[in-house]
Amino acid sequence: MSSDLQLSLFDSSQSASFQTDSIPTNVKIPIPPGTYQNIEQIGEHCNRCHRCELGNSRTHAVIGRGNPQAKILIVGEAPGQNEDETGLPFVGRSGKLLDKILESVGLCTETDIFIANVIKCRPPNNRPPTVKEIEACKPYLLEQIRILDPKIILLTGATALKGLLSDKRPISKIRGQWIEWENRLCMPIFHPSYLLRNPSREPETPKWFMWQDMQVIKAKLDELKEQL
């Protein structure tokens, strides 16, 4: 599905005549906003989806983990082997590091965070997802965002940034910057796997920048909670 066919996140006017059972078999059929009532319905559909070829090789579709009422949504790239086997995002080494990073600023996936991916099925050999695969799966992510209604969206790495916002700028250039999208605040941050490859905590290193960004994010969350 090309990006110009992507429906507005909040325009549910086209969903009245939509046949839900037709979603998995034809990528040319858009998924209108309002198709799903909850995350569980998205999960059921993703686990029998064949809008792209990744459905042929998956063990489990990876929908998300965390608190569905959380104000922060973290968007990753794609499932890896551990995620494909468990059906949960960020459960390998990157996930453990992400949990530690969140805990370092007093955030917890059980209460403050929901985690999802741009695409729900694992690409072969953990390769980056293709544009076609991202576009095929993007309606599921948009429906997740509509249902979860997060106030802050953290985009981990270039694929998440490009997949949701169609922004092709390097993460190193715009990490830590707030981007307004659909009345929400988005921030690109380094992917935990990148931090594993760059473990130094010296000033001006990726881990050092991540620490600065997480403090800004926590401060913004606290500010938003005071406004509610």
mmCIF file of N, CA and C in Angstrom, residues 9 138 142 145 153 164-165 179-186:
data_model
loop_
_atom_site.group_PDB
_atom_site.id
_atom_site.type_symbol
_atom_site.label_atom_id
_atom_site.label_comp_id
_atom_site.label_asym_id
_atom_site.label_seq_id
_atom_site.Cartn_x
_atom_site.Cartn_y
_atom_site.Cartn_z
ATOM 1 N N LEU A 9 -5.324 9.159 10.516
ATOM 2 C CA LEU A 9 -5.337 8.396 11.758
ATOM 3 C C LEU A 9 -6.676 8.465 12.468
ATOM 4 N N LYS A 138 1.966 -0.718 8.326
ATOM 5 C CA LYS A 138 1.767 0.573 8.976
ATOM 6 C C LYS A 138 0.344 0.788 9.499
ATOM 7 N N LEU A 142 -0.760 2.385 13.170
ATOM 8 C CA LEU A 142 -1.629 3.550 13.322
ATOM 9 C C LEU A 142 -2.851 3.225 14.172
ATOM 10 N N ILE A 145 -1.766 3.200 17.751
ATOM 11 C CA ILE A 145 -1.622 4.554 18.278
ATOM 12 C C ILE A 145 -2.992 5.160 18.573
ATOM 13 N N ILE A 153 5.609 9.688 21.901
ATOM 14 C CA ILE A 153 6.037 8.541 21.115
ATOM 15 C C ILE A 153 7.545 8.625 20.926
ATOM 16 N N LEU A 164 7.164 5.706 10.672
ATOM 17 C CA LEU A 164 5.986 6.400 11.170
ATOM 18 C C LEU A 164 5.865 7.807 10.605
ATOM 19 N N LEU A 165 6.959 8.556 10.596
ATOM 20 C CA LEU A 165 6.892 9.970 10.215
ATOM 21 C C LEU A 165 7.389 10.247 8.797
ATOM 22 N N ILE A 179 9.292 16.379 17.981
ATOM 23 C CA ILE A 179 8.617 16.557 16.701
ATOM 24 C C ILE A 179 7.123 16.409 16.938
ATOM 25 N N GLU A 180 6.333 17.406 16.573
ATOM 26 C CA GLU A 180 4.883 17.316 16.748
ATOM 27 C C GLU A 180 4.267 16.551 15.585
ATOM 28 N N TRP A 181 3.410 15.596 15.914
ATOM 29 C CA TRP A 181 2.733 14.763 14.912
ATOM 30 C C TRP A 181 1.390 14.328 15.460
ATOM 31 N N GLU A 182 0.318 14.622 14.752
ATOM 32 C CA GLU A 182 -1.032 14.209 15.152
ATOM 33 C C GLU A 182 -1.331 14.598 16.613
ATOM 34 N N ASN A 183 -0.973 15.810 16.972
ATOM 35 C CA ASN A 183 -1.206 16.321 18.335
ATOM 36 C C ASN A 183 -0.476 15.515 19.398
ATOM 37 N N ARG A 184 0.641 14.938 19.019
ATOM 38 C CA ARG A 184 1.471 14.185 19.952
ATOM 39 C C ARG A 184 2.913 14.657 19.838
ATOM 40 N N LEU A 185 3.689 14.364 20.867
ATOM 41 C CA LEU A 185 5.101 14.702 20.859
ATOM 42 C C LEU A 185 5.912 13.451 20.561
ATOM 43 N N CYS A 186 6.680 13.489 19.493
ATOM 44 C CA CYS A 186 7.542 12.376 19.125
ATOM 45 C C CYS A 186 8.997 12.783 19.322
#
